[in-house]
Protein backbone atom coordinates (compact mmCIF):
# COMPACT_ATOMS: atom_id res chain seq x y z
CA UNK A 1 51.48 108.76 106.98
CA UNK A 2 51.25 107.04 110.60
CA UNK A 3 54.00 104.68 111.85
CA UNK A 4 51.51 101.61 111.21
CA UNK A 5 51.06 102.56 107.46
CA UNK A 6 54.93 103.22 107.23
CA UNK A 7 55.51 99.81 108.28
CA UNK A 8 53.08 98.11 106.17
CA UNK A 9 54.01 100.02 103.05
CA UNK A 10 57.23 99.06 103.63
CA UNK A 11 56.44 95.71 104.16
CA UNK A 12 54.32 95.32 101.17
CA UNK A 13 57.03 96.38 99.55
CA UNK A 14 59.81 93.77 100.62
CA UNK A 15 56.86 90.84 99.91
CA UNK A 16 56.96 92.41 96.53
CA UNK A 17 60.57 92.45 95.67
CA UNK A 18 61.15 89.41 93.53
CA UNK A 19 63.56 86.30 94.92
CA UNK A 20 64.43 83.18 92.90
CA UNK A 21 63.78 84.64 89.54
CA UNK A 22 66.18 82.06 88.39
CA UNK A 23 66.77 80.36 86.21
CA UNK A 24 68.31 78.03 88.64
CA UNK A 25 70.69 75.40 88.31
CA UNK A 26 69.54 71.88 88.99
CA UNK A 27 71.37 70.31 91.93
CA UNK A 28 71.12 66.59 92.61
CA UNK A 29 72.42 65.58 96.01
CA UNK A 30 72.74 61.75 94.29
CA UNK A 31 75.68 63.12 92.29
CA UNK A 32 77.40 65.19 95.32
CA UNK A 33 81.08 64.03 95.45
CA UNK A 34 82.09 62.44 99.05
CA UNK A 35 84.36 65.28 100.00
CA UNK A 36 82.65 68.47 100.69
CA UNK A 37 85.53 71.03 99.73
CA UNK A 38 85.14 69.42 96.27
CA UNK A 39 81.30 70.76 95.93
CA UNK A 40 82.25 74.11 97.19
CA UNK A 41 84.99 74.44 94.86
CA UNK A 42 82.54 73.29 92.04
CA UNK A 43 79.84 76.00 92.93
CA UNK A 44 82.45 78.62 93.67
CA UNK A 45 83.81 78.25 89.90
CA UNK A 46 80.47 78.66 88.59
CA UNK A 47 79.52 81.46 90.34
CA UNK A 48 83.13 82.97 88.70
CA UNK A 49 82.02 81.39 85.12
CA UNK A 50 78.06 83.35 85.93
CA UNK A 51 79.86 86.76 86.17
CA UNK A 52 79.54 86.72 90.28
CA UNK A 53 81.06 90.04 92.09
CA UNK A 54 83.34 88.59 94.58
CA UNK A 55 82.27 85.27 94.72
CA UNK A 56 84.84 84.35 97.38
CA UNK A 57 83.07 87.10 100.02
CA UNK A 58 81.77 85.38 103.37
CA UNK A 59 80.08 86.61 106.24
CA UNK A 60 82.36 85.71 108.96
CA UNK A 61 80.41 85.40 112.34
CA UNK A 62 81.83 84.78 115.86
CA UNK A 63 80.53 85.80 119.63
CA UNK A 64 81.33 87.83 121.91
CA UNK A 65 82.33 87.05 125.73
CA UNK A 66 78.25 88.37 126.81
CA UNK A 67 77.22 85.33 124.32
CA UNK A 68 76.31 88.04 121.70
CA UNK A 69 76.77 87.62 118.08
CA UNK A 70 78.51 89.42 115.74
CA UNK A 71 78.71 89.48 111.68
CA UNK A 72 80.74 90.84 108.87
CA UNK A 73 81.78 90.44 105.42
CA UNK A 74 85.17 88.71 104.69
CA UNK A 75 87.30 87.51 101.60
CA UNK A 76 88.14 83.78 101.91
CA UNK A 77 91.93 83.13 101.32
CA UNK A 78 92.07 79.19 100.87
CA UNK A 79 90.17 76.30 101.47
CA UNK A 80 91.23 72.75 101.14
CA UNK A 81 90.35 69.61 102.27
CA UNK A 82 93.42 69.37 104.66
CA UNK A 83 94.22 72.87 105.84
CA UNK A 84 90.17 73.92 105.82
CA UNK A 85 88.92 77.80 105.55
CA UNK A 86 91.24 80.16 105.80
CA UNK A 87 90.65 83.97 106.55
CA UNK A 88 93.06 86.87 107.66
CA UNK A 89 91.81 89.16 110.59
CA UNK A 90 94.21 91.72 112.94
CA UNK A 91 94.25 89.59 116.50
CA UNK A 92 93.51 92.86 118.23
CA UNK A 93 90.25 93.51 116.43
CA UNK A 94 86.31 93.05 117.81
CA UNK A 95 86.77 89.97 115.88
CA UNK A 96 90.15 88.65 116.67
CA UNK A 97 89.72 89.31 120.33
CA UNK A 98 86.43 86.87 119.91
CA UNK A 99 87.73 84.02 118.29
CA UNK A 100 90.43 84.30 121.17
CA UNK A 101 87.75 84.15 124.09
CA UNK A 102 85.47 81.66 121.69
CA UNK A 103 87.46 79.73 118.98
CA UNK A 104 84.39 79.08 116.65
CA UNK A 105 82.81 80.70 114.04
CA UNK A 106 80.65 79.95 110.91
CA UNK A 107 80.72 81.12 107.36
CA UNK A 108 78.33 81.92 104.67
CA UNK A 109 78.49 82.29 101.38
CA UNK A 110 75.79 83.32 98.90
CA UNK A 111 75.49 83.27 95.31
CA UNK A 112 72.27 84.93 94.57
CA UNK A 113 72.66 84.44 90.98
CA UNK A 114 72.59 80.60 91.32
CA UNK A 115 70.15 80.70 94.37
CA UNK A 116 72.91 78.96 96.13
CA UNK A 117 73.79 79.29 99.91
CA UNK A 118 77.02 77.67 101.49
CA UNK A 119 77.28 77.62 105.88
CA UNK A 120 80.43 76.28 107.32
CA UNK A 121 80.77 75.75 110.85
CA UNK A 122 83.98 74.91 113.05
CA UNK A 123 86.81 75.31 115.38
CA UNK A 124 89.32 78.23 114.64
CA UNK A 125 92.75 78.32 115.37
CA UNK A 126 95.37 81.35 114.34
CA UNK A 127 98.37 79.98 111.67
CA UNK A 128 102.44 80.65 112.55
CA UNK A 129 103.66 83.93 112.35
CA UNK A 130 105.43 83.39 108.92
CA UNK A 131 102.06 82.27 107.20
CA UNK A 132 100.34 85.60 108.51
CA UNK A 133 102.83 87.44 107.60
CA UNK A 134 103.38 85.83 103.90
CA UNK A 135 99.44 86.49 103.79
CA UNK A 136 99.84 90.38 104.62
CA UNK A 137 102.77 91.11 102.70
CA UNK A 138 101.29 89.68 99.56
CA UNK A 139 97.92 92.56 100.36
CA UNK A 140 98.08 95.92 98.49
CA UNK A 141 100.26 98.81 99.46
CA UNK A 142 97.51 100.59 100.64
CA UNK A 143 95.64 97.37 102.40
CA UNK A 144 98.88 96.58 104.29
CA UNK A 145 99.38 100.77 105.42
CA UNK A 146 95.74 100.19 106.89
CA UNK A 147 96.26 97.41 108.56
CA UNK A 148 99.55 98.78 109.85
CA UNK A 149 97.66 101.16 111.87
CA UNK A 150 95.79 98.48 113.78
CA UNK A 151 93.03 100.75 115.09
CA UNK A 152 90.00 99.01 113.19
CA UNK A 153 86.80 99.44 114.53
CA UNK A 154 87.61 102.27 117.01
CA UNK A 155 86.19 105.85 116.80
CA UNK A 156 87.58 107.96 114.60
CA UNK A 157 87.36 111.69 114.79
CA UNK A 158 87.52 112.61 110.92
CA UNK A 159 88.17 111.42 107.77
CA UNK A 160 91.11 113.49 107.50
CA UNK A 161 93.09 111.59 110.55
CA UNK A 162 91.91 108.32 108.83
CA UNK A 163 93.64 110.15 104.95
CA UNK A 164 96.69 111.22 107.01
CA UNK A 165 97.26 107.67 108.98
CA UNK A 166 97.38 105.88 106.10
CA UNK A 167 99.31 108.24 104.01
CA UNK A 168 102.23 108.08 107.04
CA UNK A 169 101.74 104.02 107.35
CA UNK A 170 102.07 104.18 103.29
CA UNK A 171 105.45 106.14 103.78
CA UNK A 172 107.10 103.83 106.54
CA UNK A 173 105.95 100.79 103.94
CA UNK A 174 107.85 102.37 101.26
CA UNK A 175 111.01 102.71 103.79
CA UNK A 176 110.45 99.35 105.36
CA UNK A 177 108.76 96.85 102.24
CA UNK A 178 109.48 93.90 104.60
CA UNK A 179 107.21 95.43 107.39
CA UNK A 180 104.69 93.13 109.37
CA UNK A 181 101.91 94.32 111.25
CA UNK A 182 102.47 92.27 114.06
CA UNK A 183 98.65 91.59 115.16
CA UNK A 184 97.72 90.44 111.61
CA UNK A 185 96.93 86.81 111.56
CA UNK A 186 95.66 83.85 109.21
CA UNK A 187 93.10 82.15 110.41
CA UNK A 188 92.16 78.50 109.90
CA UNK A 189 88.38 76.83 110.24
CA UNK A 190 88.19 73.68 110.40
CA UNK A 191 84.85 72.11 109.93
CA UNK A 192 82.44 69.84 111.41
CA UNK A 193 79.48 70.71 109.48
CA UNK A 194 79.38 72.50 106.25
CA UNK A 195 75.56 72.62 104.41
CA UNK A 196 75.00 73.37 101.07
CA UNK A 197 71.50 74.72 100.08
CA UNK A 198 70.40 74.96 96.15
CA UNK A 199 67.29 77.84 96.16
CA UNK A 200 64.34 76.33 93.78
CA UNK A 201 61.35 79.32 92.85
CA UNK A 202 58.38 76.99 94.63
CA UNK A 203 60.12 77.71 98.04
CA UNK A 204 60.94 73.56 98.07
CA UNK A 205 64.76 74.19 98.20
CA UNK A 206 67.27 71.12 98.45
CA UNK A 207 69.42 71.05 101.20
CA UNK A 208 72.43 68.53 102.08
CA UNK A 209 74.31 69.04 105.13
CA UNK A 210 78.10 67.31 105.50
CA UNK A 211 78.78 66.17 109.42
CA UNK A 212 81.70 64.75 111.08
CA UNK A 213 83.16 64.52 114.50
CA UNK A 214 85.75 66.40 115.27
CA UNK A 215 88.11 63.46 115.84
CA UNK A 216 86.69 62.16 112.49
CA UNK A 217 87.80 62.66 109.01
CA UNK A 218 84.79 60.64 107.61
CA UNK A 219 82.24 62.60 105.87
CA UNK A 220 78.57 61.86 106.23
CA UNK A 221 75.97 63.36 104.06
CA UNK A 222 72.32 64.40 105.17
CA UNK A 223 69.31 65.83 103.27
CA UNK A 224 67.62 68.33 105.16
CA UNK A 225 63.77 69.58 105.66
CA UNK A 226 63.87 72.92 103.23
């Protein structure tokens, strides 16, 4: 098979794959509520209620310092209408070391199930050191021993140096249970525009974006073009 049938069998076979095979909830923008945390919240629970695997996942995306963008999946830790989007992150990682150069990021969120999409955009600052470390010490044994290590995202040589790291970062945990990593950090996002995007099978999808200022605390709602 040449390259040029490759590629076209393999596109033929993405066009195929069905999307939107519902069915789909019904969203009316008439009846969204004025405060935007309130919607996600509402959408959130029933992706939970619709059997959703990790329905509080995110893609997390910053930039680097050459301008170029980077992407991965997170858990979300809280969000309110106050506080914002919180997340937990080592400062010394690809991504911590970003949001240090560039304090933005967005989030995404999406429910496939529901055909329902969720982007969050704003400023990011790092919370004290006693609310990162309240959010590490309440992670797993073995989440905290890997984190302890703080060598994410560098090489690695084996599996078996990653197995005996964590097994030694598991034993000084069970000597020290108060132990902090001292580069993990909670996060905070705190929005100016946060869109919410209900999926419909004709490809006519409804979209309503939130915007504020940043000095603003006023909502203001906006349909969008699908």
């Amino acid at each position: 098979m040449s390259e040029s049938e490759r590629t076209g069998s393999v596109r033929e076979w993405l066009r195929g794959l069905e999307v939107f095979a519902g069915p789909l909830p019904e969203f009316d923008p008439a009846n969204a509520p004025g405060e935007p945390v309130e919607l996600f919240l509402w959408w959130l629970a029933e992706a939970v209620e619709a059997g959703v695997p990790e329905p509080h996942a995110m893609t997390l995306s910053t930039v680097d310092a050459l301008g170029e963008p980077n992407a991965r999946m997170l858990i979300l830790k809280n969000v309110d209408a106050v506080e914002g989007w919180q997340f937990a992150a080592h400062a010394e990682s690809p991504k911590g070391r970003q949001l240090a150069d560039r304090p933005s990021a967005a989030l995404t969120f999406y429910w496939p199930g529901q055909g329902r999409q969720v982007r969050v955009r704003g400023a990011v600052a790092p919370e004290s050191a006693d609310r990162s470390a309240a959010d590490y010490l309440a992670r797993s044994d073995t989440a905290r021993a890997e984190a302890l290590l703080g060598c994410q995202s560098r090489h690695l040589s084996s599996l078996e140096e990653r197995d005996l790291g964590v097994k030694e970062s598991l034993a000084r945990i069970d000597r020290e249970p108060g132990l902090v990593a001292e580069s993990w950090t909670l996060y905070t996002l705190v929005p100016t525009e946060i869109e919410f995007w209900q999926a419909d099978a004709s490809r006519v999808h409804t979209r309503v974006r939130y915007e504020r200022d940043e000095a603003d605390s006023i909502w203001q709602q906006h349909l969008l073009w699908p």
